[in-house]
CSV table of C-alpha atoms and ligand atoms in Angstrom, one decimal:
chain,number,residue,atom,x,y,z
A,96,UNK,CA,95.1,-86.4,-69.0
A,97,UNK,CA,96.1,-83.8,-71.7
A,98,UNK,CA,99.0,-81.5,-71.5
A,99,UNK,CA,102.6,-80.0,-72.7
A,100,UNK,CA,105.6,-81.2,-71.4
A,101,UNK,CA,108.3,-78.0,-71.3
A,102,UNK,CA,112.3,-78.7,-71.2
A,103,UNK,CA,114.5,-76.7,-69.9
A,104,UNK,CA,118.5,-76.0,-71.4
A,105,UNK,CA,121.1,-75.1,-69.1
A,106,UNK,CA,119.5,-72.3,-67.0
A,107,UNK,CA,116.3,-74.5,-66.0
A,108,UNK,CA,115.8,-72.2,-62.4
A,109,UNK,CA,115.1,-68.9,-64.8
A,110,UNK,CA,113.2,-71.0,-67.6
A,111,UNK,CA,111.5,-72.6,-65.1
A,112,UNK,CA,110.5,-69.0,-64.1
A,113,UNK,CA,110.1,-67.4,-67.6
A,114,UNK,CA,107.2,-70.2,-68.3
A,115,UNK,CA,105.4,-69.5,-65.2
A,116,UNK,CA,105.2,-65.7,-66.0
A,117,UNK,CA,103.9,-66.7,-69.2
A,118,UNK,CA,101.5,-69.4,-68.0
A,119,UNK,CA,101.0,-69.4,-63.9
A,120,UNK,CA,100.1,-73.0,-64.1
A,121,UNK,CA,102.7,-75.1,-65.0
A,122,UNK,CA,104.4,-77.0,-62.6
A,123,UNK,CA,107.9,-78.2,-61.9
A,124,UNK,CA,107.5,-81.8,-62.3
A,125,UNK,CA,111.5,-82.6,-62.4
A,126,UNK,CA,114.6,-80.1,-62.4
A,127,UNK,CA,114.7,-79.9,-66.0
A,128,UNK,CA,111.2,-80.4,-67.2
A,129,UNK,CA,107.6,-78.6,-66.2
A,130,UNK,CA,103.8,-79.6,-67.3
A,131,UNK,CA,101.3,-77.4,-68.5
A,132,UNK,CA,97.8,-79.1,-68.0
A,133,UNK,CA,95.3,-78.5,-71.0
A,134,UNK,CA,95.4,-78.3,-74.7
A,135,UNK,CA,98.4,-79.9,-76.8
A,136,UNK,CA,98.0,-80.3,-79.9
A,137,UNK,CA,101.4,-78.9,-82.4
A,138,UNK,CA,100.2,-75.9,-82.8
A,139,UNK,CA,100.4,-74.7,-79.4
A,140,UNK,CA,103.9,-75.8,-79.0
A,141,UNK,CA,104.6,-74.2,-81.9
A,142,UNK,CA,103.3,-70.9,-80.6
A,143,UNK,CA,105.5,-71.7,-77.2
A,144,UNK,CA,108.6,-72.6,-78.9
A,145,UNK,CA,108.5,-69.1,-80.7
A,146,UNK,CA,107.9,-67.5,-77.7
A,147,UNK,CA,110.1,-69.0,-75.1
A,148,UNK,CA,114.0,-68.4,-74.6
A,149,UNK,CA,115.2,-71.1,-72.4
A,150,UNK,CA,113.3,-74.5,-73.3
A,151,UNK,CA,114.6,-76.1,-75.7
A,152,UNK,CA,111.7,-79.1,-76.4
A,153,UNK,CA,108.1,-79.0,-76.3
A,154,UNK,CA,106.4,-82.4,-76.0
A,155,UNK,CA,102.9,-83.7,-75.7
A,156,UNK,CA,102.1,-85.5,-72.3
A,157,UNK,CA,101.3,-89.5,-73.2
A,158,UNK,CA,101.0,-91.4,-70.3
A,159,UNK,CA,102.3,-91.4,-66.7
A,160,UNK,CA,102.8,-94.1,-64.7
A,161,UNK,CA,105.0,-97.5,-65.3
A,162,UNK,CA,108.3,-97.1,-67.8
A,163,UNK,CA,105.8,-97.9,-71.0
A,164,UNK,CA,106.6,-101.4,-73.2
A,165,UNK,CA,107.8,-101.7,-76.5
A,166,UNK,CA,104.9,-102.5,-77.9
A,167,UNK,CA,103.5,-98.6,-76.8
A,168,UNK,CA,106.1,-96.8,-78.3
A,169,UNK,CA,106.3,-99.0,-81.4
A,170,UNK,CA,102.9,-98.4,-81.9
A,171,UNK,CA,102.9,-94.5,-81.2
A,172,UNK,CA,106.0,-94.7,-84.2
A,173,UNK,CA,103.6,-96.6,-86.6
A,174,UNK,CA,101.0,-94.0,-85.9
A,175,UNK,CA,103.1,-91.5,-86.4
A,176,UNK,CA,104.1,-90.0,-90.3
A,177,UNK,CA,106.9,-87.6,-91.3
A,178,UNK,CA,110.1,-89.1,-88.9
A,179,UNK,CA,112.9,-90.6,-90.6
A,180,UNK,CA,114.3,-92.5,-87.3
A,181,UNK,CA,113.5,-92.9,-83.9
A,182,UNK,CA,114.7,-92.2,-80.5
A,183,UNK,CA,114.4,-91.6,-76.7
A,184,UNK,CA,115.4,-88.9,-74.3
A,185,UNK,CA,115.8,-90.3,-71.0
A,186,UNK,CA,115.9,-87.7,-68.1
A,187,UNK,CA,117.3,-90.0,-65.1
A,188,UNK,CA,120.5,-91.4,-64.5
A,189,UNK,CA,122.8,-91.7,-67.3
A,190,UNK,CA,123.5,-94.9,-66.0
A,191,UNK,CA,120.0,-96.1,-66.1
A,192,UNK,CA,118.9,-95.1,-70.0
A,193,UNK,CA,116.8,-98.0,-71.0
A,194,UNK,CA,118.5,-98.9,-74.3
A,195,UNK,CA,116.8,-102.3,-74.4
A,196,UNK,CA,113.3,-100.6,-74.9
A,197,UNK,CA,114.6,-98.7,-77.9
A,198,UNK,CA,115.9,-101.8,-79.1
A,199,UNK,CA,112.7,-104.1,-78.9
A,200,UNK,CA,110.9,-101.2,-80.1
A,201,UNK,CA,113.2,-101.3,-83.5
A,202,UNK,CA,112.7,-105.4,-83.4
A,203,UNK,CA,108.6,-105.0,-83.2
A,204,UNK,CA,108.8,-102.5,-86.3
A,205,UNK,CA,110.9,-104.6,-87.9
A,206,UNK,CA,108.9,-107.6,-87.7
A,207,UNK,CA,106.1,-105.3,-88.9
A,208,UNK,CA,108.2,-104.6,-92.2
A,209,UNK,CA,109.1,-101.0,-90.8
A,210,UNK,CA,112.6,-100.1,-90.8
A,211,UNK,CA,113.3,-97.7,-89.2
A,212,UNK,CA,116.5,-96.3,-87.8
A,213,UNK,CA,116.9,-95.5,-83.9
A,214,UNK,CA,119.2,-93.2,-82.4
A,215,UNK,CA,121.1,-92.9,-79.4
A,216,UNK,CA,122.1,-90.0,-77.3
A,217,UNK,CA,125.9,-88.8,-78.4
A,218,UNK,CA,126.5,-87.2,-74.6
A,219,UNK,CA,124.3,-88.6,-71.7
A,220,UNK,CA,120.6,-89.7,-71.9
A,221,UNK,CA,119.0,-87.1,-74.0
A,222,UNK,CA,119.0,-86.5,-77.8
A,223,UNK,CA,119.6,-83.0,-78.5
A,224,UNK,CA,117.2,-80.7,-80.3
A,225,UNK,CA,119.7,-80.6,-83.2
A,226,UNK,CA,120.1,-84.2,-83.7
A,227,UNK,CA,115.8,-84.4,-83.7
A,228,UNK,CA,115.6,-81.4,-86.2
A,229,UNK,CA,118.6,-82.7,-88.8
A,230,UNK,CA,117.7,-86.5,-88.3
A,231,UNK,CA,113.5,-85.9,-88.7
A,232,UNK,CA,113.5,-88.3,-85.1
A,233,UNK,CA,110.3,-88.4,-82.8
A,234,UNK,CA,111.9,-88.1,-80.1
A,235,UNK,CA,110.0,-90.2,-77.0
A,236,UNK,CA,110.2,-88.5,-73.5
A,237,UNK,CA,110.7,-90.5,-70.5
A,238,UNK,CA,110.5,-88.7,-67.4
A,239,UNK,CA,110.9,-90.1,-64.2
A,240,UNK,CA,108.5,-88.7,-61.7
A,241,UNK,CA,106.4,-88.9,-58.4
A,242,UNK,CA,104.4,-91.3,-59.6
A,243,UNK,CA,106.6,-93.4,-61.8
A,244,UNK,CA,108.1,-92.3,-65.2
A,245,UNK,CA,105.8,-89.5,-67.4
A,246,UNK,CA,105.9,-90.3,-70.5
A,247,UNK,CA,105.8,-88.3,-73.6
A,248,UNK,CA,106.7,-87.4,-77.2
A,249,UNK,CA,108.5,-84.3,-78.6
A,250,UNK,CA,106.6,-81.8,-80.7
A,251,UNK,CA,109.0,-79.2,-81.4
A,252,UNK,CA,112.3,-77.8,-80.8
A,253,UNK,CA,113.9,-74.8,-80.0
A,254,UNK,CA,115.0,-73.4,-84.0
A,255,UNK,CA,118.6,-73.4,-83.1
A,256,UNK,CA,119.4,-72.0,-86.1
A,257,UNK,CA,117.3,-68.8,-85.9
A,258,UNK,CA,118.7,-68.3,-82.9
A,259,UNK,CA,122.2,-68.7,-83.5
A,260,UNK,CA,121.6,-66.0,-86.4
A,261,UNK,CA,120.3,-63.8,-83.8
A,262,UNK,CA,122.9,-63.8,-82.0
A,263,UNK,CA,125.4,-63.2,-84.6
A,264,UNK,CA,123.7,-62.5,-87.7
A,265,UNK,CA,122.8,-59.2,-86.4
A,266,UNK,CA,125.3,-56.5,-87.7
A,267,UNK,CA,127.0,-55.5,-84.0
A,268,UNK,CA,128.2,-58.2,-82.0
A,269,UNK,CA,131.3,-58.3,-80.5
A,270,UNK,CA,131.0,-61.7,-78.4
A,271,UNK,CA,134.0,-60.4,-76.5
A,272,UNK,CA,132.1,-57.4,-74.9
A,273,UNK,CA,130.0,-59.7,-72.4
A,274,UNK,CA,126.7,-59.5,-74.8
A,275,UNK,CA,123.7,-61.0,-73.3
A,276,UNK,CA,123.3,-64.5,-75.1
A,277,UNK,CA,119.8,-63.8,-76.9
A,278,UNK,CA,117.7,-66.5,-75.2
A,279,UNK,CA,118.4,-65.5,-72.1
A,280,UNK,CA,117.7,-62.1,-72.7
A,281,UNK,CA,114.2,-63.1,-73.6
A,282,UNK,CA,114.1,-65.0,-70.6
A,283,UNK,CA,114.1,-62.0,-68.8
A,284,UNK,CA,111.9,-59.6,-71.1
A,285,UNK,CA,109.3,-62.4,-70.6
A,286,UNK,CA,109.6,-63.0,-67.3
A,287,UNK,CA,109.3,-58.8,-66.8
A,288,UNK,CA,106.5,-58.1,-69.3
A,289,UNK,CA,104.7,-61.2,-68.6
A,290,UNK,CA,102.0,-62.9,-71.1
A,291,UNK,CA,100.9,-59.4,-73.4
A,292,UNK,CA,104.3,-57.3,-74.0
A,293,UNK,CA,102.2,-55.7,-77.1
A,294,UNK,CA,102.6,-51.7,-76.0
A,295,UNK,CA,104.3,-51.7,-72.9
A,296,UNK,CA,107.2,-49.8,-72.4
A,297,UNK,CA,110.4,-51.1,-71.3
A,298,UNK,CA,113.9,-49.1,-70.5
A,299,UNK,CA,117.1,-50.7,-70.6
A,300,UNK,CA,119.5,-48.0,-68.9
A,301,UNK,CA,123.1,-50.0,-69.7
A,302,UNK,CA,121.7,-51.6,-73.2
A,303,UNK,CA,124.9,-52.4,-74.6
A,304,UNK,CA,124.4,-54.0,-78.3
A,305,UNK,CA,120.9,-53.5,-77.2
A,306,UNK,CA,120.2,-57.2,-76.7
A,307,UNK,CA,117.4,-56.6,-74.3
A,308,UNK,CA,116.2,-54.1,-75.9
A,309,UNK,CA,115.7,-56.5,-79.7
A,310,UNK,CA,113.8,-59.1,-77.8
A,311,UNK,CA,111.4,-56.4,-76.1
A,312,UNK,CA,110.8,-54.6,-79.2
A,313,UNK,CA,110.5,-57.9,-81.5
A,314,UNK,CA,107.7,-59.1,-78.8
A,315,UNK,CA,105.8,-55.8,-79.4
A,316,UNK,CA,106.9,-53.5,-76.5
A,317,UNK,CA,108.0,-50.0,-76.6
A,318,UNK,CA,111.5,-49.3,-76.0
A,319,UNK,CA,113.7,-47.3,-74.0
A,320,UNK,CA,117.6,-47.2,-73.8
A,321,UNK,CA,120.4,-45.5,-72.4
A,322,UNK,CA,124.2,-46.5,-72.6
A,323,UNK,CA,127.6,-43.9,-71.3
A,324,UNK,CA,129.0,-45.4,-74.6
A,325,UNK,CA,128.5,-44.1,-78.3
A,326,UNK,CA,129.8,-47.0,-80.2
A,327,UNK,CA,127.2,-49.1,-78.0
A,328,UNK,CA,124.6,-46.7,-78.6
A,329,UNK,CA,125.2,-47.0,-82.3
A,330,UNK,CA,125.3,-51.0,-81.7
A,331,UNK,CA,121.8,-50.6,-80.2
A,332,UNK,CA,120.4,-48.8,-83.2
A,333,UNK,CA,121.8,-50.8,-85.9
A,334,UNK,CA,120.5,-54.0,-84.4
A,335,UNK,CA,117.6,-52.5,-83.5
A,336,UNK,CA,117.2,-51.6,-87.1
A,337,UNK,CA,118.1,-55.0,-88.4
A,338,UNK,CA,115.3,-56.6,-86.1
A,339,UNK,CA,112.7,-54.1,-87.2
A,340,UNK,CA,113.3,-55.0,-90.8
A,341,UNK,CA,112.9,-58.2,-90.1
A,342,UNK,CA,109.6,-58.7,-88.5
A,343,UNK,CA,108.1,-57.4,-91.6
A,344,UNK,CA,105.8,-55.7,-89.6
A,345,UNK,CA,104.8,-51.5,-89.5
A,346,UNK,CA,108.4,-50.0,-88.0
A,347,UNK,CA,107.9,-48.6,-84.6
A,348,UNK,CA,109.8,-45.8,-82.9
A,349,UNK,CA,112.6,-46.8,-80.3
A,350,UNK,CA,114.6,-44.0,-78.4
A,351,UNK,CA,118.3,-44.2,-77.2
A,352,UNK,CA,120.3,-41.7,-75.4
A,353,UNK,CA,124.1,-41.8,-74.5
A,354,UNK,CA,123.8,-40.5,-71.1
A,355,UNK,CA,124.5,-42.1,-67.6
A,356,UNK,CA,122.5,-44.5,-66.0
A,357,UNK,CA,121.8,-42.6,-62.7
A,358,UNK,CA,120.3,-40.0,-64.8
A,359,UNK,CA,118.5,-41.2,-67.5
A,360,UNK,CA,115.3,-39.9,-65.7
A,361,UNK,CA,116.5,-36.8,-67.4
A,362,UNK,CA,114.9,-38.0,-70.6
A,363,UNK,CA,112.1,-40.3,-70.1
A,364,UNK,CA,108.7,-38.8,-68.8
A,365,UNK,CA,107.6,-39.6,-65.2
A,366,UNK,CA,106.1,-43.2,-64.2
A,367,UNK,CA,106.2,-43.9,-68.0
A,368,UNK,CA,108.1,-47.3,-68.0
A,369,UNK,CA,106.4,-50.6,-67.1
A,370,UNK,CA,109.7,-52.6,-66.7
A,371,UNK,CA,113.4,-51.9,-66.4
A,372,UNK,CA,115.3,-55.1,-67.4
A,373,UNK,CA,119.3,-54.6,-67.4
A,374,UNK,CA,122.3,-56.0,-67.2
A,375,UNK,CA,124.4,-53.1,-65.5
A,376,UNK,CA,127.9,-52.7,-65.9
A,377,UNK,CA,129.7,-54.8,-63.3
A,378,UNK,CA,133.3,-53.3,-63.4
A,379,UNK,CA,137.1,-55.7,-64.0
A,380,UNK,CA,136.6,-58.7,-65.5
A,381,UNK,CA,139.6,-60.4,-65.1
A,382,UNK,CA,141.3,-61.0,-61.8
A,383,UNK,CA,144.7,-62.4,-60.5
A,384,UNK,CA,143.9,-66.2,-60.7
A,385,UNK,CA,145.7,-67.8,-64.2
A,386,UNK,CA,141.9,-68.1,-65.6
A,387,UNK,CA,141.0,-64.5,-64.8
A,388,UNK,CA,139.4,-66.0,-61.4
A,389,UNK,CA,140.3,-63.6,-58.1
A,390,UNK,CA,142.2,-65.3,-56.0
A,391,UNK,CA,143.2,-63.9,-52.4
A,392,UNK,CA,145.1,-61.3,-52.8
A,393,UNK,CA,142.1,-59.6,-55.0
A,394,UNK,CA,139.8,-59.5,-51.5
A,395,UNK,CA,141.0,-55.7,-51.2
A,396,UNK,CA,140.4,-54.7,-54.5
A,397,UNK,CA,137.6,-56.5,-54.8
A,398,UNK,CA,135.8,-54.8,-51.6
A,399,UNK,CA,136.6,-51.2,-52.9
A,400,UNK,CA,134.8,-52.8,-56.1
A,401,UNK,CA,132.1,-53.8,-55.1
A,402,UNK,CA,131.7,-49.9,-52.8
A,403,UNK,CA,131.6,-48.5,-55.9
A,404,UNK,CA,129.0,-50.6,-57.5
A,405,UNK,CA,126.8,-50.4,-54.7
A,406,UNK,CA,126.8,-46.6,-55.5
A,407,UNK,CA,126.1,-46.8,-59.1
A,408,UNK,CA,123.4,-49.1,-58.1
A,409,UNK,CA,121.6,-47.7,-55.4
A,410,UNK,CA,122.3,-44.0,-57.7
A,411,UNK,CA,120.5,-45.9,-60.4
A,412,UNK,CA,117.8,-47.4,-58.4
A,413,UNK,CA,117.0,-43.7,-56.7
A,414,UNK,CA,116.7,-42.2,-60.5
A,415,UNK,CA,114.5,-45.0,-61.9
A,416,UNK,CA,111.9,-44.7,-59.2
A,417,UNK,CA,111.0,-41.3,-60.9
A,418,UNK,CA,110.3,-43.0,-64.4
A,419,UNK,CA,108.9,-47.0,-63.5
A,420,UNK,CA,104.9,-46.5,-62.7
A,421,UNK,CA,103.6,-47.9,-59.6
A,422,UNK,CA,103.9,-51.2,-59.9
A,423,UNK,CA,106.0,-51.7,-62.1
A,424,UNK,CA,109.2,-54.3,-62.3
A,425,UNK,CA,112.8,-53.7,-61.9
A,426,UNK,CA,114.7,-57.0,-63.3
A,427,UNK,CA,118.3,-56.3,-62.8
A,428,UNK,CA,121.6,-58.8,-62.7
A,429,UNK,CA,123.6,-58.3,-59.7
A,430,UNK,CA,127.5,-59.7,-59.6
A,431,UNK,CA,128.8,-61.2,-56.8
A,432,UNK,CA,132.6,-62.4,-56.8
A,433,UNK,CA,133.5,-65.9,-55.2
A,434,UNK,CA,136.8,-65.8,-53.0
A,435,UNK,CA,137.9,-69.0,-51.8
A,436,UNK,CA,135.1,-70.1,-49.2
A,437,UNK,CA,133.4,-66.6,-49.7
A,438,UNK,CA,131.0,-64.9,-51.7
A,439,UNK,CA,131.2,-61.4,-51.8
A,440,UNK,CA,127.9,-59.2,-53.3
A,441,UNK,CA,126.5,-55.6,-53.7
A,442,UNK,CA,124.3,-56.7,-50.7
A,443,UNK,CA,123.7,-53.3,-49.9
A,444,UNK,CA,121.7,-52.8,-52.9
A,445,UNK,CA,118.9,-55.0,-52.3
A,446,UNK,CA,119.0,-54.1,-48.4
A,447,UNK,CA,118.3,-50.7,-49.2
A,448,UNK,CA,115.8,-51.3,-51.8
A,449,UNK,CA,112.4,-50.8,-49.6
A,450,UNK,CA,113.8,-47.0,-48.6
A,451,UNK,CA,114.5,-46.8,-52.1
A,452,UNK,CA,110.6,-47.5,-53.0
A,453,UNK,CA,110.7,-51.0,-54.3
A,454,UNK,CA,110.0,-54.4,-52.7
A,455,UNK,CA,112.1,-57.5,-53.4
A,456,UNK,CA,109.3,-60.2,-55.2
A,457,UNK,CA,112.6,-62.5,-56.2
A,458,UNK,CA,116.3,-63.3,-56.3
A,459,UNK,CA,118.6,-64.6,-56.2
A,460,UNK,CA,117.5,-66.3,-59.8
A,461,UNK,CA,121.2,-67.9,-61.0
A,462,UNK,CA,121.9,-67.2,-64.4
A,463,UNK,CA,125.7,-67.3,-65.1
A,464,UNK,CA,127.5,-70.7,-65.9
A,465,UNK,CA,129.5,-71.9,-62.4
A,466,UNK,CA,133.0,-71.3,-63.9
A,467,UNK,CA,132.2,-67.8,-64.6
A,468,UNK,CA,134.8,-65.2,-63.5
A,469,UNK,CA,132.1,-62.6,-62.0
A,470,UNK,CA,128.9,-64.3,-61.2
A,471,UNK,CA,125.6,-63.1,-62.4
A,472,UNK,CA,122.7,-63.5,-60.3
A,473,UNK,CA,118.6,-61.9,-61.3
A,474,UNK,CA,116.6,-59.9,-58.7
A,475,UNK,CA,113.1,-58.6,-59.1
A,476,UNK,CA,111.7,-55.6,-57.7
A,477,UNK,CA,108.8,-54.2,-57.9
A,478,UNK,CA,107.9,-50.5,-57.3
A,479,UNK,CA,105.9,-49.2,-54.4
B,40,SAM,C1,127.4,-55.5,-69.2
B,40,SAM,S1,127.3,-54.4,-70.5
B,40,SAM,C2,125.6,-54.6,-71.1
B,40,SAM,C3,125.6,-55.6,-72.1
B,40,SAM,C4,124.2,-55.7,-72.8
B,40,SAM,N1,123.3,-56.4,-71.9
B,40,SAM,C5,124.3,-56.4,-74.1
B,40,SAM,O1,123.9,-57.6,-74.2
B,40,SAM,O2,125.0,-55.9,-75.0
B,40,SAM,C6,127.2,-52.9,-69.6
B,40,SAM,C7,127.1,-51.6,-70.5
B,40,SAM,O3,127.0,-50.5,-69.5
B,40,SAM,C8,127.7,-49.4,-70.1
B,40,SAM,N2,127.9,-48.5,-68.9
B,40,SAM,C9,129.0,-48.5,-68.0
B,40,SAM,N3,128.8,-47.6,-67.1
B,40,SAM,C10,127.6,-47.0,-67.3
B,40,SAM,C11,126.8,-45.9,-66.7
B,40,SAM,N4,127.3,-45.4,-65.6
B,40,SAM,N5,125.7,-45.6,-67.2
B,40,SAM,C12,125.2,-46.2,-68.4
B,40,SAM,N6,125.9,-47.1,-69.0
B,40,SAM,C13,127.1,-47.5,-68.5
B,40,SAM,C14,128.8,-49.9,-70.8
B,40,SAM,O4,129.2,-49.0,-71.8
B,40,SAM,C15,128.3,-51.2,-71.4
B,40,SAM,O5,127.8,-51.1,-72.7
C-alpha cells in the first residue's frame, strides 16, 4: 500500500476540495487529512507542497492498522538521515496523544547509543510545520481511521516563510483593506483552473491588490482584471510586476481596466475567459455590536444591504455570461450576515443563476474564520 498523506490548515472543507480538483482520487480519510493512492516518494510531495494553498504537510503513507510499537517508529528514525529530533503529530483527541510511545521510542534509540531529542506539540496533538522545518524533526503521523490508526511520516511542509513574504513582501498590501490571504487565493485559482492552468485565461472583475490575479498568473494562466478603484488598479499592477520578476521566467502580458464590474464585458472579447474567480465587494464592514458584529437593530439596514448586493451580483453575473466560454467556471464568495438565530444571504443570486445561464456545481464551500463580522461563503457555477 503506497501513497501521500495530505493535511489540511484551518480551511480543511476548501483544501479538501482544492486537492481533489487537482487529483480526483484522493479521498477524505479524516476531517483534516486526505490519501492519495500511488507513487510517494519526496519528490512528489515536493511538487504538491509547491502547488497546493491549504495543506500544510505532505507525508508518505507507512502502515494502517494497529497504533504501531516503539520499536516501528524507532526503527523508521534509525533508517532515516538528515533529522535532528523526533516527534509525533497525533490527529485524535488531545486527550488521548500517546506520549508514552514517543517516549519508549527515545528509550530504544538510546539504548542503541542514538540520542536523539523528541518533541512535543506546544498547542494540542500536532507539531506544527514550523517547529518540523526550524527543529529538522521527522515528524510521525498518526491517524486515527476506519480501520484503526494510519500511520505515516512527514515529507514536507508548507514553506511558511515564502508564503508569508507573499503576502507581505509584495510592494501593495494594506492588510486592513480585506486582502485575500494568499493561500487561500490559490485555493481557489486551483480549484477553478484545475490540474493544467498553463494558458488559460482567468478574469478577476473586483481584483483588489490583485491577489487572485498573482496566483493565476504565477501558475501560468492568462490574466484578466477589473477594479472601480485606481489605487487598487495600480496595487494589481505593481504586484503583478513584482510576481513576474520573480518567476524568472519570459514576462507575459496581463490586462487591467478601472471600470465597473457589471461592465467589464465592455473590454474583454466574447466567451474568451475560462474562469472568473472573485471576491466581490461585499459592502459595511463594521456593524453596531462592540466588535463590529450586527446586532439587532442592524436587521433593517442590513436587508436594504443585502437588496443592493443582490443587484450588483445578479448585474455582474448577466455581463459575465457574454465573456466566460461554455463551460466555463464562475467561483465567486458570497457574504451572508449572522443575526442572532438568523443567517441572512444574497439568496437571490444563486436562485436566479439557471435564468442567468449558469448551473450551481457547488456551495456553500466555508471559507471565512467563524468570528468573522461578514461571513464568506464559495459557490461554483458553471456556464451553460
Ligand atoms: C473585497 S475587495 C477585493 C479584494 C481582493 N480579493 C484582494 O485580495 O485584494 C473588493 C474590491 O471591489 C472593488 N469594487 C467595489 N465595487 C465595485 C464595482 N462595482 N465594480 C468593480 N470593483 C468594485 C473595490 O474597490 C475593492 O477593491
Amino acid at each position: 500500500m503506497k501513497g501521500l498523506l495530505f493535511v489540511f490548515g484551518r480551511t480543511p472543507d476548501l483544501s479538501f476540495f482544492e486537492l481533489c480538483a487537482l487529483s480526483p482520487a484522493s479521498k477524505r480519510i479524516h476531517e483534516r487529512v486526505a490519501y492519495l493512492p500511488g507513487e510517494s516518494s519526496p519528490e512528489k510531495a515536493r511538487q504538491w507542497i509547491a502547488r497546493l494553498g491549504g495543506t500544510v504537510k505532505i507525508g508518505e503513507l507507512l502502515d494502517e492498522g494497529k497504533l504501531p510499537d516503539p520499536e516501528t517508529l524507532s526503527s523508521v528514525v534509525s533508517g532515516s538521515a538528515g533529522y535532528d529530533a523526533f516527534g509525533l503529530s497525533w490527529y485524535g483527541d488531545d486527550a488521548h496523544y500517546p506520549r508514552d510511545l514517543v517516549r519508549k521510542c527515545k528509550e530504544i534509540l538510546a539504548g542503541e547509543g542514538r540520542h536523539v531529542r523528541y518533541l512535543l506539540p506546544h498547542d494540542g496533538s500536532v507539531l506544527s510545520s514550523v517547529a518540523i522545518a526550524k527543529q529538522h524533526a521527522l515528524d510521525f503521523l498518526l491517524i486515527p481511521s476506519d480501520a484503526g490508526v494510519v500511520f505515516g511520516r512527514t515529507l514536507e511542509v508548507q514553506p511558511f516563510e515564502a508564503w508569508s513574504a507573499r503576502d507581505y513582501g509584495r510592494p501593495s498590501a494594506d492588510p486592513k483593506s480585506g486582502m485575500l490571504p494568499p493561500k487561500v487565493a490559490r485555493m481557489i485559482v486551483n480549484i477553478a483552473l484545475g490540474p493544467n492552468p498553463q494558458g488559460k485565461t482567468l478574469l478577476d472583475p473586483f481584483c483588489g491588490m490583485g491577489t487572485i490575479l498573482t496566483e493565476a498568473y504565477s501558475l501560468g494562466a492568462d490574466v484578466w482584471g477589473g477594479d472601480t478603484s485606481d489605487q487598487a488598479v495600480s496595487a494589481s499592477e505593481q504586484n503583478l510586476a513584482y510576481i513576474a520578476g520573480r518567476t524568472g521566467a519570459v514576462r507575459r502580458p496581463w490586462h487591467l481596466f478601472r471600470i465597473d464590474a457589471t461592465h467589464i464585458s465592455e473590454r474583454i472579447p466574447p466567451r474568451s475567459i475560462d474562469a472568473v474567480v472573485t471576491e466581490p465587494y461585499m459592502g459595511p464592514t463594521s456593524f453596531g455590536g462592540r466588535t463590529g458584529a450586527p446586532v439587532e437593530n442592524d436587521a433593517g439596514r442590513i436587508k436594504n444591504i443585502v437588496k443592493g448586493l443582490e443587484k450588483l451580483y445578479i448585474g455582474c453575473l448577466r455581463d459575465w455570461q457574454t465573456v466566460v466560454k461554455s463551460g466555463g467556471t464562475v467561483l465567486i464568495a458570497l457574504p451572508e450576515y449572522v443575526l442572532g438565530a438568523h443567517t441572512i444571504s444574497v439568496k437571490k443570486v444563486i436562485d436566479k443563476c439557471e435564468m442567468l445561464g449558469y448551473t450551481v456545481v457547488t456551495g456553500p464551500i466555508e471559507y471565512s474564520r467563524p468570528q468573522a463580522v461578514v461571513r464568506r461563503k464559495f459557490y461554483i457555477v458553471r456556464r451553460h
